[in-house]
Amino acid sequence: MKSTNPRIIKESFALFEGREEDISGYFYGRLFAENPRLRALFPPAMDHQRDRFFHAIRKIVWSIDSPGTLSTFLSRLGRDHRRFGVTREHYDAMGRALLATLRKFGGDAWTAEMECAWRHAYATAATMMADAAEESSLPPWWTGEVIEHELRRPDIATLTVRPGSSLPYRAGQYVTVQTARWPWAWRPYSVANAPRPDGLLRFHVRALPAGWVGGTLVRHTRIGDTLLLGHAAGTMTLDLDSDRPILCVAGGTGLAPLKALVEEAVEKNLRRDIHLLVGARTAADLYDLPDLRALEERTPWLRVVPVVSEDPSSDGMHGLVPDVLDRFPDWSRHDAYVAGPPEMIQRTVTVLDELGVPADHIHYDRIDR
Ligand SMILES: NC(=O)C1=CN([C@@H]2O[C@H](COP(=O)(O)OP(=O)(O)OC[C@H]3O[C@@H](n4cnc5c(N)ncnc54)[C@H](O)[C@@H]3O)[C@@H](O)[C@H]2O)C=CC1
């Protein structure tokens, strides 16, 4: 964004931090009031969408002076928005609503200089998104047929899905999934296997109490059902230039992307020592252990370590998975990959930092669910 003023954008963004909910609510309220037809493009419940909106704005602001990062992010966002049916004209309406929102929440501190910087930044971002969407040779979404559905726990299922045509992704990435039961509700799930010649995708899904898509996938999905799948995203992929040993730390179904990474390392025969720590509440919640043990059996340089947090009578290691890391000799030379609940990721990153793992050797994605 050449002639956008990054300093003004970053400084003025401080006016809005901490008021995410009100700002996103006002933005969408205003957008739909002025453009009622746009409402149909979005899900009935807007909570996740509102979070995503602010997250996207924050990410744009933070990377506004890193053209490479920004263009990768905006291009992906633009391609991805095709699944909502968003076209070039819609960006103008969104831009008007965004500026009106910033003006309102900026209050007396909002200046003409800020207005000009944001107007320019938005126009550039919208052009990048719309161009990327139009230039993409990939479809806006894929259909996928469920060919296996296995209930591993009352609230956890593994699914295998066959996309209608090849869906490109790298091990460790996630795709968004929509079920016929909840049109427009897209929820991200990591692909739990490395890319395969037959293109099949496996998912690990937990049904959460208020989770529409997860509940449907676990309890109301059968073989032969059709799902919609969005583009792959996420940066937690294997660093293939590194020869360091690998530490994977999984919490619950956060195992999915890590299993894909381990599979990729095994398929490529990387022969870098891998420790896979699998955190679960109870021994029964270790829903994928037999598969992991089979993989371990075939792979002399892979060690799978179950860690149970709420079941002191079970065999093996006990504790929250980040809290057992200091019971091992030394992780400081490892590349670390972390996935699970957000608090678990945060704690694991802190502990790894304390144990001397350099920040740029710790990989994780913050997925907006
Ligand atoms: N299904 C998927 O494809 C993916 C799911 N995820 C995320 O992984 C999470 C999985 O959740 P559940 O299976 O319900 O896990 P869970 O809540 O049952 O926790 C599993 C283990 O994670 C650790 N843990 C949990 N909370 C912790 C905390 N506050 N501090 C430290 N350690 C903690 C503990 O070792 C615990 O035994 C969800 O947040 C999901 O969004 C992440 C990536 C992919």
Short mmCIF file of C-alpha atoms and ligand atoms in Angstrom, two decimals:
data_model
loop_
_atom_site.label_atom_id
_atom_site.label_comp_id
_atom_site.label_asym_id
_atom_site.label_seq_id
_atom_site.Cartn_x
_atom_site.Cartn_y
_atom_site.Cartn_z
CA MET A 1 0.00 0.00 0.00
CA LYS A 2 2.36 2.61 -1.33
CA SER A 3 0.71 5.93 -0.68
CA THR A 4 -1.26 4.79 2.34
CA ASN A 5 0.19 6.30 5.49
CA PRO A 6 0.96 3.31 7.76
CA ARG A 7 1.81 5.46 10.75
CA ILE A 8 -1.57 7.20 10.75
CA ILE A 9 -3.43 3.92 10.26
CA LYS A 10 -1.59 2.20 13.11
CA GLU A 11 -1.85 5.14 15.51
CA SER A 12 -5.51 5.76 14.82
CA PHE A 13 -6.33 2.07 15.26
CA ALA A 14 -5.56 2.52 18.97
CA LEU A 15 -8.86 4.48 19.12
CA PHE A 16 -10.77 1.28 18.38
CA GLU A 17 -8.91 -1.46 20.30
CA GLY A 18 -10.91 -2.94 23.18
CA ARG A 19 -14.26 -2.02 21.59
CA GLU A 20 -14.34 -4.88 19.09
CA GLU A 21 -17.84 -6.07 19.80
CA ASP A 22 -19.54 -2.66 19.63
CA ILE A 23 -17.63 -1.65 16.52
CA SER A 24 -18.29 -4.88 14.59
CA GLY A 25 -21.95 -4.81 15.66
CA TYR A 26 -22.35 -1.23 14.46
CA PHE A 27 -20.54 -1.94 11.19
CA TYR A 28 -22.78 -4.86 10.24
CA GLY A 29 -25.92 -3.05 11.50
CA ARG A 30 -25.11 -0.09 9.28
CA LEU A 31 -24.10 -2.26 6.32
CA PHE A 32 -27.37 -4.23 6.40
CA ALA A 33 -29.53 -1.15 7.05
CA GLU A 34 -28.12 0.56 3.95
CA ASN A 35 -27.94 -2.61 1.84
CA PRO A 36 -30.65 -5.01 3.04
CA ARG A 37 -29.89 -7.45 0.24
CA LEU A 38 -26.39 -8.05 1.60
CA ARG A 39 -27.88 -9.59 4.76
CA ALA A 40 -28.69 -12.77 2.84
CA LEU A 41 -24.99 -13.33 2.11
CA PHE A 42 -24.13 -13.74 5.79
CA PRO A 43 -24.99 -16.41 8.38
CA PRO A 44 -28.13 -15.98 10.54
CA ALA A 45 -26.04 -15.76 13.74
CA MET A 46 -23.30 -13.19 13.25
CA ASP A 47 -21.12 -13.76 16.35
CA HIS A 48 -18.25 -15.50 14.57
CA GLN A 49 -18.50 -13.19 11.57
CA ARG A 50 -18.18 -10.16 13.86
CA ASP A 51 -15.03 -11.63 15.47
CA ARG A 52 -13.58 -12.38 12.05
CA PHE A 53 -14.28 -8.85 10.83
CA PHE A 54 -12.28 -7.21 13.61
CA HIS A 55 -9.54 -9.81 13.42
CA ALA A 56 -9.16 -9.11 9.69
CA ILE A 57 -9.00 -5.34 10.22
CA ARG A 58 -6.41 -5.78 12.97
CA LYS A 59 -4.32 -8.07 10.79
CA ILE A 60 -4.44 -5.55 7.93
CA VAL A 61 -3.38 -2.73 10.25
CA TRP A 62 -0.49 -4.71 11.72
CA SER A 63 0.85 -5.78 8.36
CA ILE A 64 0.18 -2.55 6.52
CA ASP A 65 3.89 -1.82 6.09
CA SER A 66 4.79 -5.43 5.10
CA PRO A 67 3.58 -5.62 1.48
CA GLY A 68 4.30 -9.37 1.11
CA THR A 69 2.37 -10.45 4.22
CA LEU A 70 -0.46 -8.06 3.44
CA SER A 71 -0.87 -9.13 -0.15
CA THR A 72 -0.85 -12.85 0.78
CA PHE A 73 -3.47 -12.23 3.47
CA LEU A 74 -5.73 -10.02 1.32
CA SER A 75 -5.51 -12.30 -1.71
CA ARG A 76 -6.55 -15.27 0.39
CA LEU A 77 -9.34 -13.26 2.03
CA GLY A 78 -10.60 -12.13 -1.37
CA ARG A 79 -10.59 -15.64 -2.84
CA ASP A 80 -12.19 -16.95 0.33
CA HIS A 81 -15.01 -14.37 0.32
CA ARG A 82 -16.29 -15.82 -2.94
CA ARG A 83 -17.95 -18.52 -0.87
CA PHE A 84 -20.24 -15.79 0.55
CA GLY A 85 -21.04 -14.63 -2.99
CA VAL A 86 -19.21 -11.31 -2.39
CA THR A 87 -18.50 -9.40 -5.62
CA ARG A 88 -16.64 -6.18 -6.49
CA GLU A 89 -19.70 -3.92 -5.96
CA HIS A 90 -20.19 -5.21 -2.45
CA TYR A 91 -16.79 -3.85 -1.46
CA ASP A 92 -17.97 -0.25 -2.06
CA ALA A 93 -20.90 -0.73 0.30
CA MET A 94 -18.60 -2.28 2.90
CA GLY A 95 -16.12 0.59 2.53
CA ARG A 96 -18.88 3.18 3.16
CA ALA A 97 -20.07 1.31 6.24
CA LEU A 98 -16.50 0.91 7.52
CA LEU A 99 -15.69 4.60 7.24
CA ALA A 100 -18.99 5.60 8.84
CA THR A 101 -18.18 3.19 11.70
CA LEU A 102 -14.66 4.53 12.23
CA ARG A 103 -15.95 8.10 12.15
CA LYS A 104 -18.57 7.30 14.78
CA PHE A 105 -16.25 5.43 17.15
CA GLY A 106 -13.30 7.76 16.54
CA GLY A 107 -15.46 10.61 17.92
CA ASP A 108 -13.68 13.90 18.47
CA ALA A 109 -10.28 12.27 18.00
CA TRP A 110 -11.10 11.34 14.38
CA THR A 111 -9.36 13.74 11.95
CA ALA A 112 -9.58 14.47 8.22
CA GLU A 113 -6.06 13.07 7.90
CA MET A 114 -7.19 9.75 9.41
CA GLU A 115 -10.25 9.66 7.18
CA CYS A 116 -8.06 10.14 4.12
CA ALA A 117 -5.53 7.45 5.20
CA TRP A 118 -8.25 4.89 5.94
CA ARG A 119 -10.18 5.66 2.76
CA HIS A 120 -7.07 5.06 0.71
CA ALA A 121 -6.06 1.94 2.65
CA TYR A 122 -9.53 0.43 2.30
CA ALA A 123 -9.74 1.15 -1.43
CA THR A 124 -6.34 -0.51 -1.98
CA ALA A 125 -7.25 -3.53 0.17
CA ALA A 126 -10.62 -3.97 -1.54
CA THR A 127 -9.01 -3.81 -4.98
CA MET A 128 -6.45 -6.46 -3.97
CA MET A 129 -9.21 -8.73 -2.63
CA ALA A 130 -11.48 -8.32 -5.65
CA ASP A 131 -8.58 -8.80 -8.11
CA ALA A 132 -7.45 -11.98 -6.32
CA ALA A 133 -11.03 -13.31 -6.36
CA GLU A 134 -11.42 -12.65 -10.09
CA GLU A 135 -8.01 -14.03 -11.01
CA SER A 136 -8.32 -17.24 -9.02
CA SER A 137 -8.55 -20.36 -11.13
CA LEU A 138 -9.80 -22.33 -8.12
CA PRO A 139 -13.53 -22.66 -7.46
CA PRO A 140 -15.14 -20.52 -4.69
CA TRP A 141 -15.79 -23.75 -2.78
CA TRP A 142 -15.79 -27.50 -3.27
CA THR A 143 -18.48 -30.05 -2.62
CA GLY A 144 -17.33 -33.11 -0.70
CA GLU A 145 -18.98 -36.45 -0.12
CA VAL A 146 -18.70 -38.06 3.31
CA ILE A 147 -17.37 -41.57 2.71
CA GLU A 148 -16.55 -42.54 6.31
CA HIS A 149 -18.00 -41.43 9.62
CA GLU A 150 -16.71 -42.94 12.84
CA LEU A 151 -18.01 -41.95 16.27
CA ARG A 152 -14.90 -42.27 18.44
CA ARG A 153 -16.45 -40.75 21.58
CA PRO A 154 -20.03 -39.65 22.25
CA ASP A 155 -18.94 -36.13 21.22
CA ILE A 156 -16.03 -36.80 18.83
CA ALA A 157 -16.20 -38.16 15.28
CA THR A 158 -13.63 -38.65 12.56
CA LEU A 159 -14.89 -38.09 9.02
CA THR A 160 -13.37 -38.88 5.64
CA VAL A 161 -14.52 -36.66 2.79
CA ARG A 162 -13.98 -36.99 -0.96
CA PRO A 163 -13.90 -33.54 -2.64
CA GLY A 164 -15.60 -33.31 -6.05
CA SER A 165 -12.30 -32.08 -7.52
CA SER A 166 -8.79 -31.68 -6.16
CA LEU A 167 -8.63 -29.31 -3.18
CA PRO A 168 -5.03 -28.08 -2.81
CA TYR A 169 -3.62 -27.74 0.71
CA ARG A 170 -0.48 -28.39 2.74
CA ALA A 171 -0.28 -30.64 5.79
CA GLY A 172 -1.09 -28.53 8.86
CA GLN A 173 -3.60 -26.24 7.08
CA TYR A 174 -7.33 -25.98 7.72
CA VAL A 175 -10.38 -25.57 5.48
CA THR A 176 -13.81 -24.18 6.29
CA VAL A 177 -16.74 -26.59 6.27
CA GLN A 178 -20.46 -25.98 5.79
CA THR A 179 -23.28 -28.48 6.30
CA ALA A 180 -26.62 -28.49 4.47
CA ARG A 181 -28.36 -28.11 7.83
CA TRP A 182 -26.80 -24.67 8.51
CA PRO A 183 -26.41 -22.76 5.22
CA TRP A 184 -23.82 -19.94 5.45
CA ALA A 185 -22.36 -21.24 8.74
CA TRP A 186 -18.76 -22.06 7.85
CA ARG A 187 -16.48 -23.51 10.50
CA PRO A 188 -12.78 -24.19 10.10
CA TYR A 189 -11.39 -27.70 10.64
CA SER A 190 -7.83 -28.82 10.10
CA VAL A 191 -7.24 -31.55 7.60
CA ALA A 192 -5.92 -34.45 9.69
CA ASN A 193 -3.92 -36.15 6.94
CA ALA A 194 -1.09 -35.17 4.61
CA PRO A 195 -2.24 -34.67 0.97
CA ARG A 196 -2.90 -38.05 -0.66
CA PRO A 197 -2.98 -39.12 -4.31
CA ASP A 198 -6.72 -39.93 -3.98
CA GLY A 199 -7.39 -36.41 -2.58
CA LEU A 200 -9.31 -37.67 0.48
CA LEU A 201 -9.55 -35.38 3.50
CA ARG A 202 -9.94 -36.53 7.09
CA PHE A 203 -11.36 -34.37 9.88
CA HIS A 204 -11.49 -34.71 13.66
CA VAL A 205 -14.61 -33.03 15.03
CA ARG A 206 -15.80 -32.43 18.55
CA ALA A 207 -19.47 -31.45 19.10
CA LEU A 208 -19.43 -28.46 21.44
CA PRO A 209 -22.62 -27.53 23.36
CA ALA A 210 -23.34 -24.45 21.20
CA GLY A 211 -21.55 -25.65 18.08
CA TRP A 212 -23.94 -25.91 15.15
CA VAL A 213 -21.57 -27.25 12.53
CA GLY A 214 -19.64 -29.52 14.91
CA GLY A 215 -22.84 -30.96 16.39
CA THR A 216 -24.19 -31.65 12.92
CA LEU A 217 -20.97 -33.27 11.75
CA VAL A 218 -20.76 -35.52 14.81
CA ARG A 219 -24.43 -36.44 15.33
CA HIS A 220 -26.40 -35.83 12.14
CA THR A 221 -24.03 -36.65 9.31
CA ARG A 222 -24.11 -39.93 7.43
CA ILE A 223 -22.09 -41.60 4.69
CA GLY A 224 -23.18 -40.13 1.35
CA ASP A 225 -23.98 -36.66 2.77
CA THR A 226 -22.58 -33.64 0.96
CA LEU A 227 -20.54 -30.91 2.65
CA LEU A 228 -19.18 -27.65 1.27
CA LEU A 229 -15.46 -27.04 1.72
CA GLY A 230 -13.66 -23.68 1.49
CA HIS A 231 -10.07 -22.87 0.57
CA ALA A 232 -7.15 -24.10 2.63
CA ALA A 233 -5.55 -21.56 4.94
CA GLY A 234 -3.08 -21.45 7.81
CA THR A 235 0.63 -21.03 8.22
CA MET A 236 1.47 -23.97 10.50
CA THR A 237 3.23 -26.08 7.89
CA LEU A 238 6.45 -28.09 8.20
CA ASP A 239 9.65 -26.12 7.80
CA LEU A 240 11.27 -28.43 5.25
CA ASP A 241 14.53 -26.44 5.21
CA SER A 242 15.15 -27.23 8.86
CA ASP A 243 16.95 -30.34 10.05
CA ARG A 244 16.03 -29.82 13.69
CA PRO A 245 14.11 -32.47 15.62
CA ILE A 246 10.37 -31.84 15.95
CA LEU A 247 8.10 -31.40 18.95
CA CYS A 248 4.34 -31.51 18.37
CA VAL A 249 2.05 -30.51 21.26
CA ALA A 250 -1.64 -31.35 20.79
CA GLY A 251 -4.62 -30.50 23.02
CA GLY A 252 -7.78 -32.52 22.28
CA THR A 253 -8.88 -32.42 18.64
CA GLY A 254 -6.02 -29.95 18.02
CA LEU A 255 -4.29 -33.25 17.24
CA ALA A 256 -5.70 -33.09 13.68
CA PRO A 257 -3.18 -30.71 12.02
CA LEU A 258 -0.28 -32.23 13.97
CA LYS A 259 -1.15 -35.70 12.78
CA ALA A 260 -1.07 -34.37 9.21
CA LEU A 261 2.39 -32.87 9.83
CA VAL A 262 3.68 -36.12 11.31
CA GLU A 263 2.26 -38.05 8.34
CA GLU A 264 4.00 -35.68 5.95
CA ALA A 265 7.32 -36.13 7.80
CA VAL A 266 6.88 -39.91 7.66
CA GLU A 267 5.91 -39.95 3.97
CA LYS A 268 8.86 -37.75 3.07
CA ASN A 269 11.03 -39.97 5.29
CA LEU A 270 12.54 -36.88 6.92
CA ARG A 271 14.09 -38.99 9.72
CA ARG A 272 14.01 -36.01 12.10
CA ASP A 273 13.21 -37.23 15.63
CA ILE A 274 9.58 -36.41 16.41
CA HIS A 275 7.92 -36.24 19.83
CA LEU A 276 4.13 -36.01 19.60
CA LEU A 277 2.59 -35.08 22.96
CA VAL A 278 -1.14 -35.76 22.90
CA GLY A 279 -3.10 -34.00 25.66
CA ALA A 280 -6.58 -35.23 26.60
CA ARG A 281 -8.77 -34.93 29.67
CA THR A 282 -9.17 -38.66 30.27
CA ALA A 283 -7.61 -41.81 28.85
CA ALA A 284 -10.90 -42.47 27.04
CA ASP A 285 -10.60 -39.06 25.35
CA LEU A 286 -7.42 -40.22 23.57
CA TYR A 287 -9.70 -40.91 20.62
CA ASP A 288 -6.97 -41.55 18.03
CA LEU A 289 -4.38 -43.43 20.09
CA PRO A 290 -4.58 -46.80 18.25
CA ASP A 291 -3.86 -45.05 14.90
CA LEU A 292 -1.02 -43.06 16.43
CA ARG A 293 0.49 -46.18 18.00
CA ALA A 294 0.35 -47.94 14.61
CA LEU A 295 2.17 -45.00 13.01
CA GLU A 296 4.74 -45.05 15.84
CA GLU A 297 5.27 -48.79 15.33
CA ARG A 298 6.21 -48.18 11.68
CA THR A 299 8.39 -45.13 12.40
CA PRO A 300 11.49 -45.62 14.58
CA TRP A 301 12.08 -41.85 14.91
CA LEU A 302 8.52 -41.06 16.14
CA ARG A 303 7.55 -41.13 19.80
CA VAL A 304 3.90 -40.65 20.83
CA VAL A 305 3.35 -39.51 24.42
CA PRO A 306 -0.23 -39.39 25.77
CA VAL A 307 -0.77 -36.86 28.56
CA VAL A 308 -3.96 -37.06 30.59
CA SER A 309 -5.14 -34.07 32.64
CA GLU A 310 -8.23 -35.16 34.60
CA ASP A 311 -7.83 -38.88 35.22
CA PRO A 312 -5.10 -39.57 37.82
CA SER A 313 -5.82 -43.32 37.83
CA SER A 314 -4.82 -43.76 34.16
CA ASP A 315 -1.39 -44.99 33.02
CA GLY A 316 1.23 -42.63 31.63
CA MET A 317 1.91 -38.93 32.10
CA HIS A 318 -0.49 -36.69 34.01
CA GLY A 319 -1.10 -32.94 33.88
CA LEU A 320 -2.09 -30.23 31.44
CA VAL A 321 0.01 -30.84 28.37
CA PRO A 322 2.03 -27.56 28.58
CA ASP A 323 2.84 -28.34 32.22
CA VAL A 324 4.65 -31.61 31.46
CA LEU A 325 7.07 -30.08 28.94
CA ASP A 326 9.71 -29.40 31.57
CA ARG A 327 9.82 -33.10 32.47
CA PHE A 328 11.77 -33.82 29.28
CA PRO A 329 15.52 -33.22 28.87
CA ASP A 330 15.73 -30.29 26.42
CA TRP A 331 13.52 -28.81 23.69
CA SER A 332 15.68 -25.80 22.88
CA ARG A 333 16.98 -27.24 19.59
CA HIS A 334 13.53 -28.39 18.41
CA ASP A 335 11.04 -26.96 15.95
CA ALA A 336 7.78 -26.87 17.91
CA TYR A 337 4.26 -27.13 16.46
CA VAL A 338 1.29 -26.45 18.74
CA ALA A 339 -2.51 -26.88 18.25
CA GLY A 340 -5.44 -27.09 20.65
CA PRO A 341 -7.63 -24.76 22.73
CA PRO A 342 -6.41 -21.10 22.56
CA GLU A 343 -5.45 -21.03 26.28
CA MET A 344 -3.45 -24.21 25.85
CA ILE A 345 -1.58 -22.74 22.87
CA GLN A 346 -0.82 -19.59 24.80
CA ARG A 347 0.47 -21.50 27.82
CA THR A 348 2.53 -23.88 25.66
CA VAL A 349 4.19 -21.00 23.81
CA THR A 350 5.05 -19.34 27.14
CA VAL A 351 6.53 -22.55 28.58
CA LEU A 352 8.53 -23.27 25.42
CA ASP A 353 9.90 -19.74 25.55
CA GLU A 354 10.93 -20.29 29.19
CA LEU A 355 12.59 -23.55 28.16
CA GLY A 356 14.73 -21.75 25.60
CA VAL A 357 12.93 -22.50 22.30
CA PRO A 358 13.45 -19.49 19.99
CA ALA A 359 10.15 -17.78 19.05
CA ASP A 360 10.70 -18.33 15.33
CA HIS A 361 10.96 -22.09 15.90
CA ILE A 362 7.48 -22.20 17.49
CA HIS A 363 4.64 -22.64 14.97
CA TYR A 364 0.91 -22.33 15.60
CA ASP A 365 -2.19 -20.85 13.98
CA ARG A 366 -4.75 -18.70 15.65
CA ILE A 367 -7.89 -20.09 14.05
CA ASP A 368 -11.08 -18.05 14.29
CA ARG A 369 -13.69 -20.66 14.98
N1 LIG B 1 -10.76 -30.10 15.16
C1 LIG B 1 -9.76 -29.49 14.57
O1 LIG B 1 -9.49 -29.67 13.39
C2 LIG B 1 -8.90 -28.53 15.35
C3 LIG B 1 -9.29 -28.09 16.60
N2 LIG B 1 -8.54 -27.15 17.26
C4 LIG B 1 -8.97 -26.63 18.54
O2 LIG B 1 -8.53 -27.56 19.52
C5 LIG B 1 -9.36 -27.43 20.64
C6 LIG B 1 -9.71 -28.82 21.10
O3 LIG B 1 -10.53 -28.75 22.23
P1 LIG B 1 -10.89 -30.03 23.07
O4 LIG B 1 -10.78 -31.25 22.22
O5 LIG B 1 -12.22 -29.72 23.69
O6 LIG B 1 -9.72 -30.05 24.16
P2 LIG B 1 -9.88 -30.21 25.75
O7 LIG B 1 -10.50 -28.99 26.33
O8 LIG B 1 -10.49 -31.54 26.03
O9 LIG B 1 -8.35 -30.19 26.21
C7 LIG B 1 -7.45 -31.20 25.81
C8 LIG B 1 -6.16 -30.98 26.56
O10 LIG B 1 -5.60 -29.69 26.22
C9 LIG B 1 -4.93 -29.15 27.37
N3 LIG B 1 -5.61 -27.93 27.81
C10 LIG B 1 -6.92 -27.63 27.67
N4 LIG B 1 -7.18 -26.40 28.20
C11 LIG B 1 -6.00 -25.96 28.71
C12 LIG B 1 -5.61 -24.74 29.38
N5 LIG B 1 -6.49 -23.79 29.65
N6 LIG B 1 -4.31 -24.62 29.75
C13 LIG B 1 -3.42 -25.57 29.46
N7 LIG B 1 -3.72 -26.72 28.83
C14 LIG B 1 -4.99 -26.92 28.46
C15 LIG B 1 -5.01 -30.20 28.47
O11 LIG B 1 -3.84 -30.98 28.40
C16 LIG B 1 -6.25 -30.98 28.06
O12 LIG B 1 -6.25 -32.29 28.57
C17 LIG B 1 -10.55 -26.57 20.27
O13 LIG B 1 -10.34 -25.27 20.79
C18 LIG B 1 -10.48 -26.53 18.75
O14 LIG B 1 -10.99 -25.32 18.25
C19 LIG B 1 -7.35 -26.70 16.75
C20 LIG B 1 -6.90 -27.12 15.53
C21 LIG B 1 -7.64 -28.05 14.73
#
